[in-house]
XYZ file of C-alpha atoms in Angstrom:
257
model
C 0.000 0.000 0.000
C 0.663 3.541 -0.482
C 2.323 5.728 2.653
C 3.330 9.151 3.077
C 6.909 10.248 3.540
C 7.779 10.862 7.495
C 4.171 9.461 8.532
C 4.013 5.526 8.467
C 5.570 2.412 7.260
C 3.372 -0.540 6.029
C 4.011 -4.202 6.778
C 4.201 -6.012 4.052
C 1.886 -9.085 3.389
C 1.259 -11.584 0.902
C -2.617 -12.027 -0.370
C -2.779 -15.873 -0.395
C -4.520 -18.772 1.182
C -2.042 -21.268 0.276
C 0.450 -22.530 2.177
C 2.970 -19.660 3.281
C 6.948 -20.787 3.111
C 9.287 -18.272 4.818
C 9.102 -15.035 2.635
C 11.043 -12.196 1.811
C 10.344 -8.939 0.996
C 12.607 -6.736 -2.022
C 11.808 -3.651 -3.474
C 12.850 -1.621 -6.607
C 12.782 1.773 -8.042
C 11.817 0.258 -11.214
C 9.606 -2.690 -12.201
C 11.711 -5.925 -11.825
C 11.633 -8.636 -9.400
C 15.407 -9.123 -9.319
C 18.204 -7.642 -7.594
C 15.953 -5.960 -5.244
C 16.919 -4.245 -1.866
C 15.368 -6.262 1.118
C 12.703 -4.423 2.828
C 14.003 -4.850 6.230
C 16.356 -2.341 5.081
C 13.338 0.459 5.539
C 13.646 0.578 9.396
C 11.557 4.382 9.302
C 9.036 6.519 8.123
C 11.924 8.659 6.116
C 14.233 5.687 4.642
C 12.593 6.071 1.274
C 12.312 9.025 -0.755
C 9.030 10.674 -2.090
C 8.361 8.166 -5.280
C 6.881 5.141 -7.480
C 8.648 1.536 -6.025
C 7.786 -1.785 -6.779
C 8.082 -4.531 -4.343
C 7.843 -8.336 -4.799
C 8.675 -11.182 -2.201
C 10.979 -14.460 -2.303
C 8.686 -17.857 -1.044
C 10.194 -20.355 -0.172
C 9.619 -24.206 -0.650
C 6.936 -25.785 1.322
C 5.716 -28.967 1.732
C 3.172 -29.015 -1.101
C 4.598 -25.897 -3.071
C 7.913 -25.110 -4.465
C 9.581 -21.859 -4.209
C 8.859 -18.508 -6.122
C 9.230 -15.378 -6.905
C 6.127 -12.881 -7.135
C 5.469 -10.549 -9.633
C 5.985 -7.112 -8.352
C 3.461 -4.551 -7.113
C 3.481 -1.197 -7.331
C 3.380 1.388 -4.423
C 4.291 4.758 -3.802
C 5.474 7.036 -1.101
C 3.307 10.324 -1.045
C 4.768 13.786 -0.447
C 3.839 15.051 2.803
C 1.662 17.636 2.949
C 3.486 20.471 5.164
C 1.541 22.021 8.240
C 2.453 25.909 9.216
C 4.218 27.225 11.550
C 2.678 29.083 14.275
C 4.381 32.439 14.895
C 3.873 35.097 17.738
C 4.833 38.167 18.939
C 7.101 38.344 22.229
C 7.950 41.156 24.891
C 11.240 42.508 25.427
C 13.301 39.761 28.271
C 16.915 40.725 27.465
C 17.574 37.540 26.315
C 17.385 36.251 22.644
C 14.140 34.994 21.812
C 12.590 32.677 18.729
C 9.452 34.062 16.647
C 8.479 30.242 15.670
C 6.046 28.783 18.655
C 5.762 25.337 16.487
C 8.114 25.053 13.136
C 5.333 22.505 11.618
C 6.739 20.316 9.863
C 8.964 20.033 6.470
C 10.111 23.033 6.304
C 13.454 25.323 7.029
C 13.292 29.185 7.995
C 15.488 31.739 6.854
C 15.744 35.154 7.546
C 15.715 36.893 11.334
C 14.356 34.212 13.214
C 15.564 34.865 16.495
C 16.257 38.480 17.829
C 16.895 40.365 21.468
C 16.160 43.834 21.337
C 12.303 45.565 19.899
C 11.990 45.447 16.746
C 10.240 44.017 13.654
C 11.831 41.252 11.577
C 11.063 38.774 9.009
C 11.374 35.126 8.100
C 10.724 33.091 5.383
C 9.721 29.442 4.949
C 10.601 26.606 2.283
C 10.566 22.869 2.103
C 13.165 21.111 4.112
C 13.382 18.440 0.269
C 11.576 16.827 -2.199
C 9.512 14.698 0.186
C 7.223 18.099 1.052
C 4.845 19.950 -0.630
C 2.624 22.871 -0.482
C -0.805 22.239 0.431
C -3.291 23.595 -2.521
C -3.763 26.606 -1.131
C -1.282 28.252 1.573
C -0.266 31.085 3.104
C 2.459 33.540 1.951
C 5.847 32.280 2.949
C 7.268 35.183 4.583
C 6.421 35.502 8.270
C 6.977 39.005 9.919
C 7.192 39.094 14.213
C 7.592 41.565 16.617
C 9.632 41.809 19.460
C 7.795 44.719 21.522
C 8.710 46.947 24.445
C 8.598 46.006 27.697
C 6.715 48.080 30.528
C 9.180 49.969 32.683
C 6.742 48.607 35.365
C 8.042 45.451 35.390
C 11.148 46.101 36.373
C 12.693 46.825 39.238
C 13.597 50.267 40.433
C 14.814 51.963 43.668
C 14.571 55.414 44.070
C 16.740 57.287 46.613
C 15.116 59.907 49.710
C 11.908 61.364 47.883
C 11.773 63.941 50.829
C 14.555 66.651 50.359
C 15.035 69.839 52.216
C 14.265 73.094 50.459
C 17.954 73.956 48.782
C 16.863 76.881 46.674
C 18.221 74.644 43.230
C 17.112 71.919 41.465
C 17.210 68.859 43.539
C 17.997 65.272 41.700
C 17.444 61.849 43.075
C 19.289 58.625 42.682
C 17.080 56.330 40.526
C 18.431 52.264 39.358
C 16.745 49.963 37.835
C 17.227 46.749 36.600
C 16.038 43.754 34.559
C 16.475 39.847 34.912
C 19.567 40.839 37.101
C 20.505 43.728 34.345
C 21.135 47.271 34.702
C 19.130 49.426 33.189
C 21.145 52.418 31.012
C 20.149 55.818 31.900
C 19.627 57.772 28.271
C 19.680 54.201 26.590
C 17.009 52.514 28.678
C 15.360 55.043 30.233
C 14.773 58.894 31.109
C 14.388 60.623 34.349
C 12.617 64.163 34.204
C 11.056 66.348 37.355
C 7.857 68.177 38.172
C 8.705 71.069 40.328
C 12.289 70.163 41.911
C 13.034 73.165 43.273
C 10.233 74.855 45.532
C 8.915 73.841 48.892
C 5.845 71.414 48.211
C 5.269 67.812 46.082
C 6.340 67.331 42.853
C 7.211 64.372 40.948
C 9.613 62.445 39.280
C 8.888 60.161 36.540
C 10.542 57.515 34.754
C 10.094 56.728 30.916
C 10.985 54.248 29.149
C 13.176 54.190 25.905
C 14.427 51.636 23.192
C 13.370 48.586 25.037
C 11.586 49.779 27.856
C 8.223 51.797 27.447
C 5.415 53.653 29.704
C 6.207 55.816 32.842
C 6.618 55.427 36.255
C 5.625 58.142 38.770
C 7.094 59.019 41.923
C 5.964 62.186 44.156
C 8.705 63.796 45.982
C 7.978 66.243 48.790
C 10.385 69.309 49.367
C 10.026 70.281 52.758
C 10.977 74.010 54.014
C 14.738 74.477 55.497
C 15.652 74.886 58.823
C 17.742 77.747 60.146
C 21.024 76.420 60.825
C 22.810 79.529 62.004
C 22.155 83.647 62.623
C 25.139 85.647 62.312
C 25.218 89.452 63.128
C 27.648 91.810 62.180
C 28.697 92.617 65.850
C 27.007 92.187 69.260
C 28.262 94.943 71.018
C 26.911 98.214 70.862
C 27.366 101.729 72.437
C 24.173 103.161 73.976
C 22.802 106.041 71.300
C 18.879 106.244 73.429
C 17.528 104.963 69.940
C 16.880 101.642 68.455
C 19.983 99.687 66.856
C 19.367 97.077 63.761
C 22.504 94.666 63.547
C 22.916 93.347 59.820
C 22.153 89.774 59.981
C 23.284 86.634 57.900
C 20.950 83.808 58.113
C 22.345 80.295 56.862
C 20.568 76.835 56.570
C 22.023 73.500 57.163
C 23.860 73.129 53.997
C 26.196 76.827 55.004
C 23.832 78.761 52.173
């Protein structure tokens, strides 16, 4: 009987009532029931090729029956009809990542099938040989897949002291972040930009994403008022005039300013 390539191999079996003798199986690529290969030789489903054979078997002598050699039959090993890949989008992980789910079967992909950073790339498909074909109708052959940005969210990120002391200048905050045990690139990875950084009240900080990384992460900051650190006048000694004296003063806060 007929089989398809990669699927199934028959066991061969005479049609007879007769008295069996020991029998074995040849077969040929063309019709002749000589010089055959011995079927035991096709131990799996991709031994043969794709094509016509012919196969005949060798009886031996019985009892009641002499030996013989069959005529030879005719079979063939059908292509294989190919199934499609399945193919998916991924999110950003740092590591390199495959856009085939399932490769099918009988076919070989070219192209960018495997990619780290966001982007979009394409593959294509053909057969893996002759023993494939095309169903009757498929889809196109080129496959395109996306790697796509991660959410800045899903990392990790430590922010230093959100509550600063009133300095008069714009205050900045230590921000890292990282990724499956990777630091995150400031400029590269990610931005860090202020809402009011300077004057006494809250304002925020917020991280955005860039290249690989997208969305925003918010963080209010509080700036509180400074304390006076130190008075200074320009003298504390004065000589009695019967009206009112007004040192000059220097105030400073914590930080000498």
């Amino acid at each position: 009987p007929n089989y398809s390539y990669g699927v199934s191999v028959p066991t061969p079996k005479l049609d007879s009532t007769n008295e069996p003798g020991a029998t074995t199986y040849y077969y040929n690529t063309t019709d002749s029931n000589v010089g055959g290969t011995p079927w035991t030789n096709v131990t799996g489903p991709e031994y043969l090729d794709a094509g016509e054979y012919y196969i005949y078997a060798e009886i031996g002598a019985t009892t009641h029956y002499k030996a013989e050699t069959t005529v030879t039959t005719k079979f063939e090993v059908l292509k294989t009809v190919i199934t499609y890949p399945k193919v998916s989008d991924k999110i950003y992980n740092t590591k390199l990542q495959s856009g085939i789910d399932d490769d099918g079967n009988g076919l070989v992909f070219t192209g960018e099938t495997e990619a780290t950073d966001v982007d979009t790339y394409t593959m294509y498909i053909d057969l893996k040989n002759k023993n494939y074909t095309w169903p009757e109708e498929y889809p196109t052959r080129v496959y395109t897949w996306v790697i796509k940005a991660r959410s800045i969210s899903d990392t990790e990120i430590s922010i230093g002291d959100t509550i600063i002391e009133y300095t008069g200048v714009a205050n900045e905050i230590d921000v890292t972040i990282k990724y499956n045990g990777t630091d995150l690139v400031e400029g590269q990875d990610y931005k860090v930009t202020y809402i009011n950084n300077v004057d006494v009240g809250i304002g925020e900080l917020l991280i955005s994403g860039l290249g690989n990384y997208t969305g925003t992460y918010k963080q209010d900051i509080i700036i509180t008022k400074a304390k006076i650190a130190k008075l200074e006048l320009d003298k504390t000694e004065y000589i009695y005039t019967g009206s009112g004296i007004k040192p000059a003063e220097k105030v400073y806060d914590a930080k000498g300013t």
